[in-house]
Tab-separated table of C-alpha atoms in Angstrom:
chain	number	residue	atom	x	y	z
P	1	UNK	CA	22.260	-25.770	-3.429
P	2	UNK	CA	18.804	-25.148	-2.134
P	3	UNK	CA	17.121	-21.676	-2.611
P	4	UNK	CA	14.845	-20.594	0.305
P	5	UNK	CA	12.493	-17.824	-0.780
P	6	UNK	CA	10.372	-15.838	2.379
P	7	UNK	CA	7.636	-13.375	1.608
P	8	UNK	CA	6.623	-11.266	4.595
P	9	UNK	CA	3.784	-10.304	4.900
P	10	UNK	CA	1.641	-8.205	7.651
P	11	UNK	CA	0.023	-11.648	9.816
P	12	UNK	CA	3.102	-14.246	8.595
P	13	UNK	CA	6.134	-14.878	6.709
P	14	UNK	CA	5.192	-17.376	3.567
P	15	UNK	CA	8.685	-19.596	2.871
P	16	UNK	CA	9.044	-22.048	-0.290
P	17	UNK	CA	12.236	-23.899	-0.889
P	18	UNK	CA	13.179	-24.961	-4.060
P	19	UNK	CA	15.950	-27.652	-5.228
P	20	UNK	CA	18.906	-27.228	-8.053
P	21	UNK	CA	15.767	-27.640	-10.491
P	22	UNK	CA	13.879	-24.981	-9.129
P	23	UNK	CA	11.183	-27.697	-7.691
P	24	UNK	CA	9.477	-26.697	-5.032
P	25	UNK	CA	10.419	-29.402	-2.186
P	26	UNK	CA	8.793	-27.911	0.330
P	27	UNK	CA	6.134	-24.928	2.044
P	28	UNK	CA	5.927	-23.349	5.230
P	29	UNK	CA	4.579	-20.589	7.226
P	30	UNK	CA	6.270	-18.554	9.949
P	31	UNK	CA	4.126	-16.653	12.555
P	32	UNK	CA	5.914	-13.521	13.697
P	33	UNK	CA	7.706	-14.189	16.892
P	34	UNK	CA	8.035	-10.776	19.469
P	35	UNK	CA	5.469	-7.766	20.362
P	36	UNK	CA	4.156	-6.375	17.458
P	37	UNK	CA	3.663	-2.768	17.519
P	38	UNK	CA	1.406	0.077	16.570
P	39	UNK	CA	1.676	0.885	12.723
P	40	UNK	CA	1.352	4.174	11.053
P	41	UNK	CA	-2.523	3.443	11.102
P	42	UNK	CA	-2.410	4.057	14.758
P	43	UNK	CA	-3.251	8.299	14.343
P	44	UNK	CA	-6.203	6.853	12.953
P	45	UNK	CA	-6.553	4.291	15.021
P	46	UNK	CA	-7.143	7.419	18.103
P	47	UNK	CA	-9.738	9.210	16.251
P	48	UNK	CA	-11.821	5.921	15.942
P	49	UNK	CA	-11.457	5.396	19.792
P	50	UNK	CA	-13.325	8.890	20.171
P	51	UNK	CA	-15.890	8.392	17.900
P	52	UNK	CA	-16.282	5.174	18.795
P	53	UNK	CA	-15.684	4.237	22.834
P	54	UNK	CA	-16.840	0.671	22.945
P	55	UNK	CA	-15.586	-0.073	19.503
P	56	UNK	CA	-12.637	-3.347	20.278
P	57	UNK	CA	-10.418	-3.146	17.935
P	58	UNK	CA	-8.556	-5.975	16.970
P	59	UNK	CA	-4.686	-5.315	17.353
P	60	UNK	CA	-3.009	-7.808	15.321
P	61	UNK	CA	-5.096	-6.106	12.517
P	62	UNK	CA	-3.598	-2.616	12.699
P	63	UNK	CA	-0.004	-3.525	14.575
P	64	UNK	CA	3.548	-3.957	12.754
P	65	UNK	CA	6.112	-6.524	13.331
P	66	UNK	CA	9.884	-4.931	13.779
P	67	UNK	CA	11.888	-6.030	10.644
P	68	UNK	CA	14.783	-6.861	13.445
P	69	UNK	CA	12.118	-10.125	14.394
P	70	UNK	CA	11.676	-11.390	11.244
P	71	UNK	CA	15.331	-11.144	10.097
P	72	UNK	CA	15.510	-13.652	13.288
P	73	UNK	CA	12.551	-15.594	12.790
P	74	UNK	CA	14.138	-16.213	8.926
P	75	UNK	CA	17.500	-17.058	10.766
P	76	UNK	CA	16.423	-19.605	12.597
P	77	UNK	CA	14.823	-21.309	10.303
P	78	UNK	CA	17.944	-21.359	8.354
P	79	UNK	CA	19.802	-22.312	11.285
P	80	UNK	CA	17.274	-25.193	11.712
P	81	UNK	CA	17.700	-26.953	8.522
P	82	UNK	CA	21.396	-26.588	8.837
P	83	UNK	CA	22.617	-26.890	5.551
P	84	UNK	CA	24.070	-24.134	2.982
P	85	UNK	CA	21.646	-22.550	1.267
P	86	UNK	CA	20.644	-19.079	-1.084
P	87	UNK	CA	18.202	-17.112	0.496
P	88	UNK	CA	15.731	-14.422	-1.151
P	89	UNK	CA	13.540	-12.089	1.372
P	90	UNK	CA	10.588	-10.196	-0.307
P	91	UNK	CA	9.624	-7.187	1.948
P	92	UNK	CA	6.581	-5.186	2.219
P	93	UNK	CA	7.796	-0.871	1.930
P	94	UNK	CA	9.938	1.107	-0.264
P	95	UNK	CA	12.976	-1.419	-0.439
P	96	UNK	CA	16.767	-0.121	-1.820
P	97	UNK	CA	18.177	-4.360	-2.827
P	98	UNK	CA	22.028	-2.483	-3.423
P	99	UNK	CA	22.408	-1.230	-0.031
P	100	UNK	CA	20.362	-4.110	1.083
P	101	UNK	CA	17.579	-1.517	3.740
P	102	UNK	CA	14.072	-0.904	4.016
P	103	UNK	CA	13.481	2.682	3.725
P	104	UNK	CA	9.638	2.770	4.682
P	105	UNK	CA	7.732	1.232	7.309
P	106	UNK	CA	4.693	-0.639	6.703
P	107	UNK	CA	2.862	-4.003	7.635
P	108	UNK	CA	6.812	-3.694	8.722
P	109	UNK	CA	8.141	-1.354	11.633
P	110	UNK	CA	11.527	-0.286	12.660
P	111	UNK	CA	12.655	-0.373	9.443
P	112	UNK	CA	16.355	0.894	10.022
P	113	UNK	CA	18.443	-2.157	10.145
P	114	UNK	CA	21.522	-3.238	8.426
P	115	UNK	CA	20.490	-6.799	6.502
P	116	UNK	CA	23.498	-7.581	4.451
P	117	UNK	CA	25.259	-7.194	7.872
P	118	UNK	CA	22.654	-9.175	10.082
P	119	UNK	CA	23.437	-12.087	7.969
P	120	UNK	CA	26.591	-11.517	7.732
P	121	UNK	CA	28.369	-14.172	10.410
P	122	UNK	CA	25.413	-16.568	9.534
P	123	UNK	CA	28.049	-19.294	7.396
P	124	UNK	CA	24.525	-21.149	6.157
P	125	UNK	CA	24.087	-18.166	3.963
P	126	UNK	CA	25.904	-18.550	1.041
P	127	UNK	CA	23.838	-15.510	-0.877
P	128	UNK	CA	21.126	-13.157	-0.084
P	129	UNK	CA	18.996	-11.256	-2.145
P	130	UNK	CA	16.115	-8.675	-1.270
P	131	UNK	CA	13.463	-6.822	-2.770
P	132	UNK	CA	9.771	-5.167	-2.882
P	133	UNK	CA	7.420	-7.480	-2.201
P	134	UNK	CA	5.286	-6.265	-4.622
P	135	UNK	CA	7.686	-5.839	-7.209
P	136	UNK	CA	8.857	-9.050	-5.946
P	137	UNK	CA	5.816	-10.812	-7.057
P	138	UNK	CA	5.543	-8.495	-10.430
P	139	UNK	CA	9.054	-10.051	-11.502
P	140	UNK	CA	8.078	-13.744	-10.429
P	141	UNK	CA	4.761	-13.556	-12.775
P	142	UNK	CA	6.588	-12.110	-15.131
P	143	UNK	CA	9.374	-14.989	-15.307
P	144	UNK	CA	7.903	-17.460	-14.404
P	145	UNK	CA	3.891	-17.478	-14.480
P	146	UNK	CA	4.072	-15.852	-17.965
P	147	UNK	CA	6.835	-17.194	-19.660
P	148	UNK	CA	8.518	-14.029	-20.213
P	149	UNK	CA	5.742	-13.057	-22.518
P	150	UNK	CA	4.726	-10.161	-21.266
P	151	UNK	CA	6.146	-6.896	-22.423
P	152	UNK	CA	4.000	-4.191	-19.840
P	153	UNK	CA	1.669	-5.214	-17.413
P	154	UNK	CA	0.510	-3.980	-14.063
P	155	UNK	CA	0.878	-6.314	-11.347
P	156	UNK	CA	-1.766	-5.232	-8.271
P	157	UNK	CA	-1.526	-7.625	-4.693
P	158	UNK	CA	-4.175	-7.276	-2.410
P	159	UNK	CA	-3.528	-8.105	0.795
P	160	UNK	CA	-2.488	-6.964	4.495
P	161	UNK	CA	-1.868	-3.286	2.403
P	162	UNK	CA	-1.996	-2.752	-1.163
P	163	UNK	CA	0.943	-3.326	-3.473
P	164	UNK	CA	2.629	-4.423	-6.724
P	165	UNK	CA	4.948	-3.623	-9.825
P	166	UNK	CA	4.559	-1.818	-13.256
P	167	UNK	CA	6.097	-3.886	-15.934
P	168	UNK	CA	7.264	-1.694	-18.893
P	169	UNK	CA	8.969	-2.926	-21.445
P	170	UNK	CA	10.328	-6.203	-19.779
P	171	UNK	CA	11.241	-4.387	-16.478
P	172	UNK	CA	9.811	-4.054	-13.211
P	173	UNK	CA	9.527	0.106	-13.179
P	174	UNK	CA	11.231	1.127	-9.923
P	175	UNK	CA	11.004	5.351	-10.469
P	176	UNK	CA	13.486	7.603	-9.188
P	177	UNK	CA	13.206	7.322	-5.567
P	178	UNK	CA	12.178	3.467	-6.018
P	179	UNK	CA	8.567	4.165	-4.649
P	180	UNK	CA	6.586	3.203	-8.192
P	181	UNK	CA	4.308	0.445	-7.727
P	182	UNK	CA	3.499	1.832	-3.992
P	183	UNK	CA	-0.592	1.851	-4.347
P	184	UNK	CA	-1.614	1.950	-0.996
P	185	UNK	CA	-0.200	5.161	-0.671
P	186	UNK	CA	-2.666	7.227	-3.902
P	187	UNK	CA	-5.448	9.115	-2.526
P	188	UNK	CA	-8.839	7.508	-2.375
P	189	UNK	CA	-10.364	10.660	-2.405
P	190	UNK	CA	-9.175	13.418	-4.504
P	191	UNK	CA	-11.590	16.303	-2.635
P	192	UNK	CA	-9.971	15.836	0.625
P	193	UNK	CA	-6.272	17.475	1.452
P	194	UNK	CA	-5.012	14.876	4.243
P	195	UNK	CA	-2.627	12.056	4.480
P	196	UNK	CA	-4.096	10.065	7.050
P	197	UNK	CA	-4.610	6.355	6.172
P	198	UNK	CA	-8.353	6.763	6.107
P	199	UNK	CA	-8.007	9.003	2.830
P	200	UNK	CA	-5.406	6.615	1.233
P	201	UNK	CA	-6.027	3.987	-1.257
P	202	UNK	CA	-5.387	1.594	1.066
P	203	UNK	CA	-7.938	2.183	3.549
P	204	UNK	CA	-10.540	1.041	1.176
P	205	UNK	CA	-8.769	-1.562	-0.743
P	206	UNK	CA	-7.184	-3.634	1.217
P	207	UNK	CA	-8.193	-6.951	2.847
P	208	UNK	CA	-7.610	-5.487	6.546
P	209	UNK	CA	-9.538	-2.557	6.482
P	210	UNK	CA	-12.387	-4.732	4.931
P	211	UNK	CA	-12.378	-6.315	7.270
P	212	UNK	CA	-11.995	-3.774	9.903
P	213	UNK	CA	-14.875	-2.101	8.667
P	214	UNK	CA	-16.669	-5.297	9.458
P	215	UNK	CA	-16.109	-5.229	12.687
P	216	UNK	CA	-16.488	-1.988	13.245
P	217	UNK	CA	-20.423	-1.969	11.585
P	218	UNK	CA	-21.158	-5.145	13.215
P	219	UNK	CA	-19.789	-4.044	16.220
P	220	UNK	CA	-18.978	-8.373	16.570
P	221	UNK	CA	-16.503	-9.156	19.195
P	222	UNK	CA	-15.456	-12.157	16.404
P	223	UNK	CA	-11.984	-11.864	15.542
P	224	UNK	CA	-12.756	-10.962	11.617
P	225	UNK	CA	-9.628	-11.562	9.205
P	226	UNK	CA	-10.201	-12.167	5.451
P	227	UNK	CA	-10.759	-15.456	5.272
P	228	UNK	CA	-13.302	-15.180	8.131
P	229	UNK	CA	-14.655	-12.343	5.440
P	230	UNK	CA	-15.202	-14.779	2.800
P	231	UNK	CA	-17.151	-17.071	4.989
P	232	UNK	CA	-19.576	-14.520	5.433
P	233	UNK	CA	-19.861	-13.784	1.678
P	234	UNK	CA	-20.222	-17.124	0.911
P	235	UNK	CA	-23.336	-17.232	3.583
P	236	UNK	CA	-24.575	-13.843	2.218
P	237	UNK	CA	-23.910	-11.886	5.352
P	238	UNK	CA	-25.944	-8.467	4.392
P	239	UNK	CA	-23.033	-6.351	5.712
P	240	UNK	CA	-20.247	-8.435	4.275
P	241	UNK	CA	-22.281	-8.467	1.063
P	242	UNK	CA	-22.396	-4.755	1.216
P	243	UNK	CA	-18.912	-4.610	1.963
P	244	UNK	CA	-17.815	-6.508	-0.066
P	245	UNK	CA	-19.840	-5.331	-3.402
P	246	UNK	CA	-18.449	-1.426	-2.074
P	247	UNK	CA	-14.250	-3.181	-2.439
P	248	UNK	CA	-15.006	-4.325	-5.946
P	249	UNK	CA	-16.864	-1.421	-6.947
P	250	UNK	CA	-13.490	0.934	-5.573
P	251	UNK	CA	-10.882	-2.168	-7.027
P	252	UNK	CA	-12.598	-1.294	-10.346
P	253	UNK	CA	-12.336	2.408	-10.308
P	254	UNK	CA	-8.779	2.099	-9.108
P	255	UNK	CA	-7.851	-0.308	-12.379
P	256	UNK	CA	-9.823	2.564	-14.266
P	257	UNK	CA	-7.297	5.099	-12.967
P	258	UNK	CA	-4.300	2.135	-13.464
P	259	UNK	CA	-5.027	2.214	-17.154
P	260	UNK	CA	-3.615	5.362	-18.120
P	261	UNK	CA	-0.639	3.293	-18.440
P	262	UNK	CA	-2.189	1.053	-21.143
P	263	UNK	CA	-1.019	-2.314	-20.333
P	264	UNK	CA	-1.716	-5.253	-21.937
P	265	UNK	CA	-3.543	-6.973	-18.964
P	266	UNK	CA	-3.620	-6.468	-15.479
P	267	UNK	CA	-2.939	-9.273	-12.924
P	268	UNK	CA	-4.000	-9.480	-9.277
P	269	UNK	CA	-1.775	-11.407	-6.920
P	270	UNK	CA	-2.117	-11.642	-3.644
P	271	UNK	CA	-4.173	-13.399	-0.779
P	272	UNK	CA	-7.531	-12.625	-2.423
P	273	UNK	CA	-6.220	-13.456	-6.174
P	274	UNK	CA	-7.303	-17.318	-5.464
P	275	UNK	CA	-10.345	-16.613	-4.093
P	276	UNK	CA	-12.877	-17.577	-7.141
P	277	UNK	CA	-15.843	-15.578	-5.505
P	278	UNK	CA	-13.605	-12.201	-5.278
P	279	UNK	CA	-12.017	-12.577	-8.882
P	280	UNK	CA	-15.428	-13.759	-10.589
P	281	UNK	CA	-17.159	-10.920	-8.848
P	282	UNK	CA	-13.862	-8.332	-9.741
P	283	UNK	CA	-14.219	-9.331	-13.628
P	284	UNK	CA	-18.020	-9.148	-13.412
P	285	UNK	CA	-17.385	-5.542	-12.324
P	286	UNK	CA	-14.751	-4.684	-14.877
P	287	UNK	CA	-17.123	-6.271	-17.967
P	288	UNK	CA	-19.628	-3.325	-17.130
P	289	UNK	CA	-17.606	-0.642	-17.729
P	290	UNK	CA	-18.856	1.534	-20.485
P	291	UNK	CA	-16.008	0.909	-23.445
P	292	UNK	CA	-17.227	3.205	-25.779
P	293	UNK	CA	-15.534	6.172	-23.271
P	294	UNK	CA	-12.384	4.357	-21.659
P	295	UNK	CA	-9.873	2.251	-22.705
P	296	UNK	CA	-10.558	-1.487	-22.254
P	297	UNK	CA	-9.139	-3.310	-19.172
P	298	UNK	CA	-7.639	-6.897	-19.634
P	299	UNK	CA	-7.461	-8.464	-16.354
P	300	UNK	CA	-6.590	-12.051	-14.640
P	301	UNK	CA	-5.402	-13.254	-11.667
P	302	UNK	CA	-1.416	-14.061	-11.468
P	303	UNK	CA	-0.976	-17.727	-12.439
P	304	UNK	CA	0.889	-17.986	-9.236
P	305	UNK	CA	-1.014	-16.633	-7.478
P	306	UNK	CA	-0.075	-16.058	-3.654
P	307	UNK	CA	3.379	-17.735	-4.779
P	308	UNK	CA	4.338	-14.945	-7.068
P	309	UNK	CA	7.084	-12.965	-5.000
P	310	UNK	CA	8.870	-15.821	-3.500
P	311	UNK	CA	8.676	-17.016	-7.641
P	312	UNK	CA	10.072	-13.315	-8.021
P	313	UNK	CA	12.902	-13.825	-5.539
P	314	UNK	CA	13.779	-16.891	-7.142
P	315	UNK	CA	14.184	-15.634	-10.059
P	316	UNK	CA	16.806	-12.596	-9.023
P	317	UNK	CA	19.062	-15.372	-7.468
P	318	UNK	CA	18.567	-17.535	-9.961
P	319	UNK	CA	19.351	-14.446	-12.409
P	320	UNK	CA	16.621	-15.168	-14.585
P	321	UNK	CA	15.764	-11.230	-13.785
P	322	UNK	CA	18.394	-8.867	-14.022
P	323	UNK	CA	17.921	-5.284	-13.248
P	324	UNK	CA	19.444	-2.912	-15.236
C-alpha cells in the first residue's frame, strides 16, 4: 500500500508518495484552494498601515489558510488517485497526534477541527497519522537522513515561520504542554515586554518577514517572496545584501542561545536549508564566533533537506519512530 506524506506549509502543501519500499514514486505541490485569511500578524499588520500609508503590503505574505481547506485540498487528491492508501499530514502549530487537533493557529487558521473525524467516511484512507511539522521534519532527519545516529540534536526549519524539534536522547522532546521546539514564538528582544509578532523570534528570522522587510525599505510594488530574495542576493542588491547579512547575523545569535542544550550538531531544514549561498554564508557566520568564551556550535543542513517532515511522517506510519 502506498504512503502519501503532505507537509503544509504557509504558501503550499508539499506531497511525496512513496511505494511498499519506501521509494519515492512521485512529488507534487498543492496550492491552497479558498480565501485565505488574516493571521495573528495582522495587529501588526495595523500599526504598519499608520506608520506607513502608501506602504502595499502583500497579503498572501501575512494571511492564513483555514485548516478546514487543506484537510479538503488533501482529500481530493486522495480521492483523485483513487486507490487505498496511508496518509501522514505534517502541520505547522502546537499539534496533539492522540486526539488528532491543532491547538494553535499559525501559517494555519481556524484551527478547531475534528481530523480523525473529517477523514473518517473517506474509505481511501486506510490510516492517518499527524504531527508538528517541525517535529515532523526533526523525526524524518533523524530516521532517515541520519541513520538513527544521532543521539541529541536540534533540528531548526526556516521557512514561512520558524520551527523544528529538540532531539534528546533518541526522541523528539515534545514538553509538557507539547509546545517545545516552537521558536518563532522566543523573544527577539529581551528589553522589550510585548508579545506582538514584531518582538518575536520570528519576525526577524523567518523567510517572510525578510522578505517583508524588503518590500517595505524598497517600497517595490514587486511581489517579493524568498526565492525572489535570493535573486537579489545573488545580483548583490544593496538592501537585500543588508538584509540578508542582518538574518544571518540574528540566525547565529539565536543558535548561540540554542546551545545551552549542548547538542551534538545542529541541522537546518527548511526552504532556505538548500540554498548554498544562505548555508555557506550561515557557517561563515558561525566559524567567527569567539570559542574561547562559548561552547562550540556544530552545524549542517538536514540531508533531506526540504523533504525532512514528509520523511518524518513516513517514518511514524511506517513505525520506524515510536513515541513513547
Amino acid at each position: 500500500m502506498k504512503k502519501i506524506c503532505f507537509d503544509i506549509g504557509g504558501s503550499s502543501i508539499k506531497v511525496i508518495t512513496f511505494n511498499e519500499k519506501n521509494e519515492i514514486v512521485s512529488r507534487d505541490k498543492l496550492d491552497h484552494i479558498g480565501t485565505k485569511k488574516y493571521s495573528f500578524a495582522s495587529s501588526d499588520m495595523d500599526k504598519l498601515k499608520q506608520e506607513l500609508p502608501d506602504f502595499k503590503i502583500d497579503s498572501d505574505l501575512i494571511k492564513s489558510i483555514p485548516l478546514i481547506k487543506c484537510l479538503e485540498n488533501i482529500n481530493n487528491y486522495v480521492e483523485k488517485l483513487n486507490e487505498k492508501v496511508k496518509i501522514g499530514i505534517s502541520i505547522p502549530g502546537v499539534v496533539d497526534n492522540k486526539k488528532y487537533k491543532v491547538l494553535t493557529e499559525s501559517a494555519i487558521c481556524e484551527v478547531d477541527v475534528d481530523i480523525l473525524g473529517f477523514f473518517k467516511n473517506q474509505k481511501l484512507v486506510d490510516e492517518i497519522v499527524i504531527e508538528n511539522d517541525g517535529k515532523a521534519a526533526a523525526i524524518g532527519e533523524m530516521v532517515y537522513g541520519q541513520d538513527n545516529k544521532l543521539t541529541n540534536a536540534i533540528i531548526l526549519t526556516v521557512g514561512t515561520a520558524l520551527g523544528g524539534g529538540i532531539i534528546i536522547n533518541k526522541k523528539v522532546y515534545k514538553g509538557s504542554h507539547l509546545q517545545a521546539g516552537e521558536f518563532s514564538k522566543t523573544l527577539a528582544n529581551i528589553n522589550k515586554h510585548t508579545s506582538y509578532i514584531s518582538n518575536l523570534a520570528v519576525s526577524t528570522l523567518s523567510t517572510v518577514m525578510v522578505c517583508m522587510a524588503y518590500k517595505m525599505m524598497s517600497k517595490t510594488s514587486e511581489f517579493i517572496d524568498g526565492f525572489k530574495f535570493f535573486e537579489l542576493v545573488e545580483k548583490n542588491d544593496p538592501l537585500a545584501i543588508q538584509l540578508f547579512d542582518n538574518w544571518v547575523k540574528s540566525l547565529t545569535n539565536f543558535l548561540i542561545n540554542l546551545n545551552m542544550f549542548d547538542p551534538e550538531k545542529f541541522l537546518i531544514g527548511g526552504g532556505v536549508s538548500a540554498n548554498k549561498i544562505f548555508m555557506d554564508a550561515l557557517k561563515k557566520e558561525v566559524e567567527k564566533i569567539d570559542y574561547t568564551v562559548l561552547p562550540k556550535i556544530y552545524l549542517e543542513s538536514c540531508k533531506l533537506t526540504n523533504d525532512a517532515a514528509c520523511y518524518g511522517m513516513l517514518a511514524i506510519i511506517e513505525k520506524e519512530y515510536i513515541e513513547e
